[in-house]
Short mmCIF file of C-alpha atoms in Angstrom, two decimals:
data_model
loop_
_atom_site.label_atom_id
_atom_site.label_comp_id
_atom_site.label_asym_id
_atom_site.label_seq_id
_atom_site.Cartn_x
_atom_site.Cartn_y
_atom_site.Cartn_z
CA MET L 684 5.42 10.33 18.33
CA TYR L 685 1.79 9.69 19.23
CA ARG L 686 -0.30 12.80 19.71
CA GLY L 687 -0.54 13.51 23.40
CA ASP L 688 2.87 12.01 24.23
CA HIS L 689 5.27 14.37 25.95
CA PRO L 690 8.98 14.04 25.08
CA ALA L 691 9.99 14.22 28.73
CA THR L 692 7.66 11.44 29.79
CA CYS L 693 8.21 8.91 27.01
CA GLY L 694 9.89 6.01 28.77
CA ALA L 695 10.49 2.35 28.22
CA GLY L 696 7.51 0.23 27.46
CA ALA L 697 6.53 -3.06 25.85
CA PHE L 698 4.52 -3.96 22.76
CA ALA L 699 2.93 -7.40 22.82
CA CYS L 700 2.16 -9.27 19.63
CA GLN L 701 2.26 -12.78 18.26
CA PRO L 702 4.64 -14.41 17.82
CA HIS L 703 7.25 -11.74 18.74
CA MET L 704 7.64 -9.44 21.78
CA PHE L 705 8.90 -5.87 21.46
CA ARG L 706 10.47 -3.52 23.95
CA ALA L 707 10.65 0.17 23.24
CA ARG L 708 12.68 3.10 24.42
CA SER L 709 12.37 6.73 23.34
CA TRP L 710 14.51 9.80 22.98
CA GLN L 711 13.94 13.34 21.79
CA ALA L 712 15.66 14.24 18.54
CA LYS L 713 17.68 17.43 18.22
CA ALA L 714 15.98 18.29 14.94
CA PRO L 715 14.30 21.72 14.73
CA ALA L 716 10.79 21.82 16.20
CA PRO L 717 8.20 20.70 15.40
CA LEU L 718 9.98 17.61 14.09
CA LEU L 719 10.53 14.83 16.59
CA ALA L 720 12.05 11.39 16.19
CA ARG L 721 12.24 8.38 18.42
CA VAL L 722 13.86 5.01 18.12
CA ARG L 723 12.36 1.83 19.46
CA ALA L 724 14.95 -0.89 19.97
CA ALA L 725 13.70 -4.45 19.86
CA THR L 726 15.00 -7.47 21.68
CA ALA L 727 13.56 -9.75 19.01
CA ALA L 728 14.32 -9.83 15.29
CA TRP L 729 12.41 -6.65 14.54
CA CYS L 730 13.32 -3.04 15.28
CA ILE L 731 10.82 -0.18 14.97
CA ILE L 732 11.96 3.38 14.37
CA ALA L 733 9.18 6.01 14.32
CA THR L 734 9.81 9.43 12.81
CA ALA L 735 7.01 11.87 13.63
CA LEU L 736 6.17 14.66 11.20
CA SER L 737 4.16 17.71 12.23
CA VAL L 738 3.68 20.96 10.33
CA ARG L 739 1.56 24.06 10.78
CA ALA L 740 -0.76 25.47 8.20
CA GLN L 741 0.64 28.58 6.55
CA GLY L 742 -0.68 31.72 8.23
CA SER L 743 -2.42 29.77 10.99
CA ALA L 744 -1.50 29.02 14.59
CA ALA L 745 -3.48 25.78 14.48
CA PRO L 746 -1.57 22.58 13.68
CA ALA L 747 -2.13 21.06 10.26
CA TYR L 748 -1.85 17.29 10.38
CA PRO L 749 0.20 15.90 7.48
CA SER L 750 -1.63 12.53 7.34
CA PRO L 751 1.13 10.60 5.48
CA ILE L 752 -0.35 7.88 3.32
CA GLU L 753 2.18 6.75 0.72
CA MET L 754 5.93 6.95 0.06
CA VAL L 755 8.78 5.80 -2.15
CA VAL L 756 12.49 5.26 -1.50
CA SER L 757 15.24 6.71 -3.66
CA ALA L 758 17.31 4.30 -5.74
CA ASN L 759 20.26 4.47 -3.33
CA GLY L 760 18.07 4.34 -0.23
CA SER L 761 19.30 7.67 1.15
CA ARG L 762 16.00 9.52 0.80
CA LEU L 763 12.36 8.83 1.46
CA TYR L 764 9.62 10.79 -0.32
CA VAL L 765 6.37 10.90 1.65
CA VAL L 766 2.95 12.00 0.41
CA CYS L 767 1.06 13.98 3.05
CA GLU L 768 -2.60 14.09 2.11
CA GLY L 769 -3.59 16.47 4.91
CA THR L 770 -1.14 19.23 3.92
CA ASN L 771 -1.05 18.64 0.14
CA GLU L 772 2.71 18.16 0.00
CA VAL L 773 5.58 15.77 -0.51
CA VAL L 774 8.17 15.65 2.26
CA GLU L 775 11.75 14.51 1.65
CA VAL L 776 13.04 12.56 4.66
CA ASP L 777 16.50 11.36 5.63
CA PRO L 778 15.67 7.87 6.99
CA VAL L 779 18.97 7.57 8.85
CA ALA L 780 18.83 10.90 10.69
CA GLY L 781 15.05 10.78 10.99
CA SER L 782 14.69 14.35 9.78
CA ALA L 783 12.60 16.14 7.17
CA LEU L 784 14.85 17.90 4.65
CA ARG L 785 12.64 19.59 2.05
CA ARG L 786 8.96 19.99 1.22
CA VAL L 787 7.06 20.75 -1.96
CA ARG L 788 3.40 21.60 -2.45
CA VAL L 789 1.36 19.51 -4.88
CA GLY L 790 -2.34 19.37 -5.81
CA GLN L 791 -5.32 18.82 -3.56
CA HIS L 792 -5.63 15.55 -1.66
CA PRO L 793 -2.66 13.66 -3.12
CA LYS L 794 -3.19 9.92 -2.91
CA SER L 795 -0.05 8.22 -4.20
CA ILE L 796 3.54 8.68 -5.31
CA SER L 797 5.85 6.77 -7.64
CA LEU L 798 9.46 7.10 -8.75
CA SER L 799 10.55 6.88 -12.38
CA ALA L 800 12.85 4.03 -13.38
CA ASP L 801 15.81 6.41 -13.77
CA GLY L 802 15.16 7.88 -10.30
CA ARG L 803 14.92 11.45 -11.61
CA SER L 804 11.18 12.09 -11.42
CA LEU L 805 8.38 11.66 -8.91
CA TYR L 806 4.72 11.42 -9.91
CA VAL L 807 1.99 12.35 -7.45
CA ALA L 808 -1.70 11.68 -8.16
CA ASN L 809 -3.84 14.59 -6.91
CA SER L 810 -7.34 13.20 -6.48
CA TRP L 811 -9.23 16.48 -6.02
CA SER L 812 -7.28 18.38 -8.66
CA ASP L 813 -7.64 15.74 -11.40
CA THR L 814 -3.92 16.13 -12.11
CA VAL L 815 -0.59 14.43 -11.62
CA SER L 816 2.29 16.53 -10.27
CA ALA L 817 5.60 15.76 -11.97
CA ILE L 818 8.46 16.55 -9.57
CA ASP L 819 12.15 16.86 -10.38
CA VAL L 820 13.97 14.89 -7.68
CA ALA L 821 17.17 16.95 -7.76
CA SER L 822 15.45 20.29 -7.08
CA LEU L 823 12.31 18.84 -5.45
CA LYS L 824 10.18 21.24 -7.47
CA VAL L 825 7.01 20.62 -9.44
CA VAL L 826 8.02 21.00 -13.09
CA ARG L 827 4.55 20.51 -14.55
CA GLU L 828 1.00 19.46 -13.79
CA LEU L 829 -0.28 16.70 -16.06
CA PRO L 830 -4.04 16.49 -16.72
CA ALA L 831 -5.60 13.15 -15.84
CA GLY L 832 -9.11 11.68 -15.60
CA TYR L 833 -11.71 12.00 -12.87
CA GLU L 834 -10.16 11.68 -9.39
CA PRO L 835 -6.76 10.11 -10.12
CA ASN L 836 -5.68 7.77 -7.35
CA ALA L 837 -2.33 6.40 -8.61
CA ALA L 838 0.23 7.10 -11.33
CA VAL L 839 3.06 4.88 -12.59
CA ALA L 840 5.47 5.47 -15.50
CA ASP L 841 6.66 2.69 -17.78
CA VAL L 842 10.28 1.53 -17.60
CA GLU L 843 11.34 3.64 -20.58
CA GLY L 844 9.86 6.78 -19.03
CA ARG L 845 7.80 7.52 -22.14
CA PHE L 846 4.27 7.01 -20.88
CA LEU L 847 2.51 7.52 -17.57
CA TYR L 848 -0.44 5.36 -16.50
CA VAL L 849 -3.00 6.94 -14.16
CA ALA L 850 -5.81 5.10 -12.35
CA ASN L 851 -8.93 7.30 -12.22
CA ARG L 852 -11.25 6.28 -9.39
CA ILE L 853 -14.42 8.07 -10.50
CA GLY L 854 -13.78 7.54 -14.20
CA ASN L 855 -13.31 3.77 -13.79
CA ASP L 856 -10.46 3.92 -16.28
CA VAL L 857 -6.69 4.29 -16.71
CA SER L 858 -5.27 7.32 -18.52
CA VAL L 859 -2.22 6.89 -20.74
CA ILE L 860 -0.17 10.11 -20.85
CA ASP L 861 2.62 10.83 -23.33
CA LEU L 862 5.31 12.32 -21.09
CA ALA L 863 7.22 13.94 -23.96
CA ARG L 864 4.20 16.02 -24.97
CA GLY L 865 2.42 16.08 -21.61
CA VAL L 866 -0.91 15.03 -23.12
CA GLU L 867 -3.29 12.14 -22.61
CA THR L 868 -3.34 9.82 -25.62
CA LYS L 869 -5.97 7.26 -24.58
CA ARG L 870 -8.02 5.84 -21.72
CA LEU L 871 -8.25 2.16 -20.96
CA LEU L 872 -11.44 0.73 -19.49
CA ALA L 873 -10.78 -0.60 -16.01
CA GLY L 874 -13.14 -1.89 -13.32
CA ARG L 875 -15.24 0.18 -10.93
CA GLY L 876 -13.20 2.54 -8.78
CA ALA L 877 -9.75 2.14 -10.37
CA ALA L 878 -7.42 2.64 -7.44
CA TYR L 879 -3.82 1.35 -7.25
CA LEU L 880 -1.22 0.52 -9.87
CA SER L 881 1.90 -1.64 -9.81
CA LEU L 882 4.50 -2.30 -12.48
CA SER L 883 5.66 -5.87 -12.96
CA PRO L 884 9.36 -6.60 -12.27
CA ASP L 885 10.11 -6.85 -16.01
CA GLY L 886 8.14 -3.68 -16.76
CA ARG L 887 5.91 -5.36 -19.33
CA ARG L 888 2.68 -5.23 -17.36
CA ILE L 889 0.83 -2.89 -15.05
CA TYR L 890 -1.71 -4.22 -12.56
CA CYS L 891 -4.69 -2.09 -11.55
CA THR L 892 -6.94 -2.77 -8.54
CA HIS L 893 -10.34 -1.32 -7.66
CA ILE L 894 -11.81 -0.11 -4.39
CA TYR L 895 -15.41 -0.75 -5.49
CA PRO L 896 -17.00 -3.98 -6.71
CA GLN L 897 -18.62 -4.24 -10.12
CA PRO L 898 -22.38 -3.57 -10.32
CA GLY L 899 -24.27 -6.80 -9.66
CA ALA L 900 -27.64 -8.32 -8.90
CA PHE L 901 -29.42 -7.61 -5.63
CA ARG L 902 -28.08 -9.69 -2.71
CA ALA L 903 -25.46 -11.28 -4.96
CA PRO L 904 -21.87 -11.54 -3.68
CA PRO L 905 -19.68 -8.71 -4.98
CA GLU L 906 -17.24 -9.26 -7.81
CA SER L 907 -14.09 -7.30 -8.58
CA GLU L 908 -11.02 -7.66 -10.77
CA VAL L 909 -7.37 -6.86 -11.25
CA THR L 910 -7.00 -5.25 -14.66
CA VAL L 911 -3.76 -6.25 -16.41
CA ILE L 912 -2.28 -3.81 -18.95
CA ASP L 913 0.39 -4.62 -21.52
CA THR L 914 2.72 -1.60 -21.51
CA ARG L 915 4.14 -2.33 -24.99
CA ARG L 916 0.77 -2.49 -26.70
CA GLN L 917 -0.91 -0.07 -24.24
CA MET L 918 -4.00 -2.24 -23.95
CA VAL L 919 -5.82 -4.39 -21.41
CA VAL L 920 -4.81 -8.01 -21.95
CA GLU L 921 -6.34 -9.74 -18.90
CA ARG L 922 -8.95 -9.24 -16.23
CA GLU L 923 -8.28 -11.44 -13.22
CA ARG L 924 -11.66 -12.00 -11.57
CA LEU L 925 -11.83 -11.69 -7.78
CA HIS L 926 -14.90 -13.43 -6.43
CA ASN L 927 -16.64 -11.88 -3.41
CA ALA L 928 -14.12 -9.05 -3.23
CA ALA L 929 -15.56 -5.61 -2.49
CA GLY L 930 -12.50 -3.45 -1.83
CA THR L 931 -9.10 -4.21 -3.35
CA PHE L 932 -6.12 -2.03 -2.47
CA HIS L 933 -2.44 -2.37 -3.26
CA VAL L 934 -1.08 -4.99 -5.64
CA VAL L 935 2.48 -6.22 -6.12
CA ALA L 936 4.18 -8.77 -8.37
CA ALA L 937 6.99 -11.22 -7.60
CA ASP L 938 8.89 -14.06 -9.27
CA HIS L 939 9.45 -12.08 -12.50
CA GLY L 940 5.72 -11.42 -12.75
CA ARG L 941 4.71 -15.06 -12.31
CA LEU L 942 3.16 -14.37 -8.90
CA VAL L 943 0.88 -11.46 -7.98
CA PHE L 944 -0.63 -10.45 -4.63
CA ALA L 945 -3.58 -8.09 -4.12
CA ALA L 946 -4.83 -6.90 -0.71
CA GLN L 947 -8.59 -7.12 -0.40
CA MET L 948 -11.70 -7.11 1.81
CA ARG L 949 -14.37 -9.78 1.38
CA PRO L 950 -17.78 -8.86 2.86
CA LYS L 951 -19.97 -11.63 4.18
CA ASN L 952 -23.17 -9.95 3.05
CA LEU L 953 -25.48 -12.97 3.30
CA ILE L 954 -24.93 -13.89 6.95
CA PRO L 955 -27.21 -14.06 10.01
CA LEU L 956 -27.33 -10.94 12.17
CA ALA L 957 -25.78 -12.94 15.00
CA HIS L 958 -22.49 -12.87 13.11
CA VAL L 959 -22.48 -9.08 13.27
CA GLU L 960 -22.36 -9.26 17.06
CA HIS L 961 -19.41 -11.63 16.89
CA GLY L 962 -17.56 -9.23 14.63
CA TRP L 963 -16.78 -11.26 11.54
CA VAL L 964 -18.62 -9.43 8.77
CA ILE L 965 -15.59 -8.50 6.67
CA GLY L 966 -12.93 -11.06 5.82
CA ASN L 967 -9.40 -9.70 5.31
CA SER L 968 -7.44 -11.60 2.73
CA LEU L 969 -5.12 -11.64 -0.25
CA SER L 970 -5.81 -12.67 -3.81
CA VAL L 971 -2.88 -14.64 -5.18
CA PHE L 972 -2.61 -15.40 -8.89
CA GLY L 973 -0.21 -15.82 -11.78
CA ALA L 974 1.59 -18.54 -13.68
CA ALA L 975 3.23 -19.78 -10.47
CA ILE L 976 -0.09 -21.17 -9.21
CA GLY L 977 -2.28 -21.12 -12.33
CA GLU L 978 -5.46 -19.58 -10.89
CA VAL L 979 -6.79 -16.97 -8.48
CA VAL L 980 -6.59 -18.23 -4.89
CA GLN L 981 -7.84 -16.12 -1.98
CA VAL L 982 -6.10 -16.64 1.35
CA PRO L 983 -6.98 -15.11 4.74
CA ILE L 984 -4.69 -13.02 6.90
CA ASP L 985 -7.15 -13.17 9.82
CA GLU L 986 -6.91 -15.64 12.67
CA LEU L 987 -9.56 -17.24 14.85
CA ASP L 988 -10.98 -14.42 17.00
CA ARG L 989 -8.38 -11.97 15.63
CA TYR L 990 -9.09 -9.82 12.61
CA TYR L 991 -6.52 -7.65 10.84
CA THR L 992 -8.44 -5.08 8.83
CA PRO L 993 -8.16 -3.73 6.25
CA PRO L 994 -5.12 -5.06 4.41
CA PHE L 995 -3.80 -2.08 2.47
CA GLY L 996 -0.11 -1.66 1.59
CA LEU L 997 2.16 -4.42 0.25
CA ALA L 998 5.92 -4.84 -0.03
CA ILE L 999 8.00 -7.88 -1.04
CA SER L 1000 11.51 -8.56 0.25
CA PRO L 1001 14.40 -9.26 -2.15
CA GLY L 1002 14.41 -12.85 -3.26
CA ASP L 1003 10.61 -13.01 -2.88
CA GLN L 1004 10.84 -14.55 0.57
CA GLN L 1005 8.54 -12.32 2.60
CA LEU L 1006 5.42 -10.26 1.96
CA PHE L 1007 4.69 -7.32 4.27
CA VAL L 1008 1.04 -6.25 4.60
CA SER L 1009 -0.12 -3.12 6.42
CA THR L 1010 -3.43 -3.51 8.26
CA THR L 1011 -4.79 -0.02 8.82
CA GLY L 1012 -7.45 -0.73 11.42
CA SER L 1013 -5.21 -3.03 13.43
CA ASP L 1014 -2.18 -0.71 13.72
CA SER L 1015 0.14 -3.46 12.60
CA VAL L 1016 2.09 -5.01 9.75
CA THR L 1017 1.62 -8.68 8.97
CA VAL L 1018 4.62 -10.66 7.70
CA ILE L 1019 3.90 -13.59 5.40
CA GLU L 1020 6.44 -16.24 4.41
CA ILE L 1021 5.91 -16.58 0.66
CA PRO L 1022 7.48 -20.06 0.21
CA LYS L 1023 5.28 -21.41 3.02
CA LEU L 1024 2.20 -19.77 1.50
CA LEU L 1025 2.90 -21.27 -1.91
CA ALA L 1026 3.51 -24.72 -0.41
CA PHE L 1027 0.22 -24.46 1.49
CA ILE L 1028 -1.71 -23.47 -1.65
CA ARG L 1029 -0.12 -26.16 -3.82
CA ALA L 1030 -0.86 -28.86 -1.27
CA ALA L 1031 -4.57 -27.96 -1.15
CA SER L 1032 -7.23 -29.71 -3.18
CA PRO L 1033 -9.39 -27.69 -5.64
CA ASP L 1034 -12.23 -27.57 -3.09
CA GLU L 1035 -9.86 -26.46 -0.33
CA ARG L 1036 -8.53 -23.67 -2.55
CA ARG L 1037 -12.02 -22.40 -3.28
CA ASN L 1038 -12.91 -22.27 0.42
CA MET L 1039 -9.52 -21.19 1.74
CA ALA L 1040 -10.48 -17.52 2.27
CA ASN L 1041 -13.01 -18.54 4.94
CA ASP L 1042 -10.67 -20.89 6.80
CA LEU L 1043 -9.31 -18.79 9.67
CA SER L 1044 -6.94 -21.55 10.73
CA ALA L 1045 -5.10 -21.28 7.40
CA SER L 1046 -3.06 -18.19 8.23
CA ALA L 1047 -1.09 -20.10 10.90
CA ASN L 1048 0.62 -21.92 8.03
CA TYR L 1049 2.26 -18.83 6.49
CA VAL L 1050 1.97 -15.77 8.82
CA ALA L 1051 5.33 -15.24 10.52
CA ALA L 1052 4.67 -12.13 12.62
CA ARG L 1053 2.31 -9.29 13.49
CA ILE L 1054 4.39 -6.16 14.05
CA PRO L 1055 2.74 -3.28 15.95
CA VAL L 1056 3.43 0.11 14.37
CA GLY L 1057 1.74 3.52 14.62
CA ARG L 1058 -1.92 4.32 14.22
CA ALA L 1059 -3.62 3.69 10.88
CA PRO L 1060 -0.64 2.37 8.87
CA LYS L 1061 -1.16 2.85 5.14
CA GLY L 1062 1.55 2.72 2.47
CA LEU L 1063 4.70 0.59 2.69
CA ALA L 1064 8.08 1.01 1.03
CA LEU L 1065 11.13 -1.25 1.08
CA SER L 1066 14.73 -0.05 1.11
CA PRO L 1067 16.82 -1.17 -1.91
CA ASP L 1068 18.83 -3.61 0.22
CA GLY L 1069 15.68 -5.06 1.78
CA LYS L 1070 16.84 -4.34 5.32
CA ARG L 1071 14.18 -1.73 6.14
CA VAL L 1072 10.44 -1.51 5.62
CA PHE L 1073 9.01 2.00 5.93
CA VAL L 1074 5.42 2.43 7.12
CA ALA L 1075 3.26 5.56 6.77
CA ASN L 1076 1.08 5.93 9.88
CA ARG L 1077 -1.68 8.25 8.77
CA THR L 1078 -3.33 9.11 12.11
CA ASP L 1079 -0.05 9.46 14.03
CA ASP L 1080 1.61 11.63 11.37
CA ALA L 1081 4.53 9.27 11.83
CA LEU L 1082 6.74 6.92 9.87
CA SER L 1083 7.68 3.55 11.30
CA VAL L 1084 10.81 1.77 10.13
CA ILE L 1085 10.98 -2.00 10.49
CA ASP L 1086 14.37 -3.69 10.62
CA THR L 1087 13.82 -6.90 8.68
#
């Protein structure tokens, strides 16, 4: 529920977007206060269900805003584990009932959460504590705090559950932690501001993005990279260069690792001041690379006179048919048809590929929908059957659920 809404006055309304239209209705859940839930039924193909979370700070009458930013779904889809940065906790949610079941405190300013391959452990990167909280799923208790580098932003375990990889934003590196001994064994040099990690579908590679560009010459376009780590050799094997990318957020792989998407912002830092007035200073786009296309191609998610900023969370539907992109500043989720995107890229000439990120008419060829959700949507998570996309709305303290 949006802050300021009153349960007794929430009535039917309409959400307008392109190319779908949504109608909403609300009801007050019978869950214990201060938890509220409401369901928005859609007449089109999409259905939005928003579950609002609100907690109070211990020993204080003032509300403490959870600020949910990331989440993961259990292997059977029955539970959702949500990282709340504002209250330094992980909340276990029943996505069907729309209720919070259990909570556990973690370190300061947690930034991400991941689930082990066997579904038994959760790993939460605590940016201000320089640790990773290892949580037992069955008891939902922190079983140990693992030391990491400077300001860890993400943590992902390998498929075997032997080693944990941690992206350290201030350290510009990735820690490799032996989970059996609970000690760091090495650090891998990443780019500037190591931020988000993603394991390839086959588990052989981990992709690391960066929220800062590399140091460069004065007035030169920024450059960034996606650092590719081989989990068997525990070493960096590739650095995919992202031209003119300043902030790169989530990354996800598809097609057995042959296709990778990274959400990014591309500043237009050498433009006339008149462009600032018109609003287009930052381009919102995706970097697409991998064996499926053979090179790095940057494609826009913006439209003419409509800008969806910044692209942050990513989720891919089963069968690699659709890519869901959260756009935090636009309070929406963009749906991209992957086969159409690949066809559009493959049909382009080399010059058209190089300039594609600045062609705002391009997105009409592969964007299927813009789905309005709560305020400041951040992390995305997909249910195991692909029928639901969960969205963490940071400013609303709410979770949206999209019926795909």
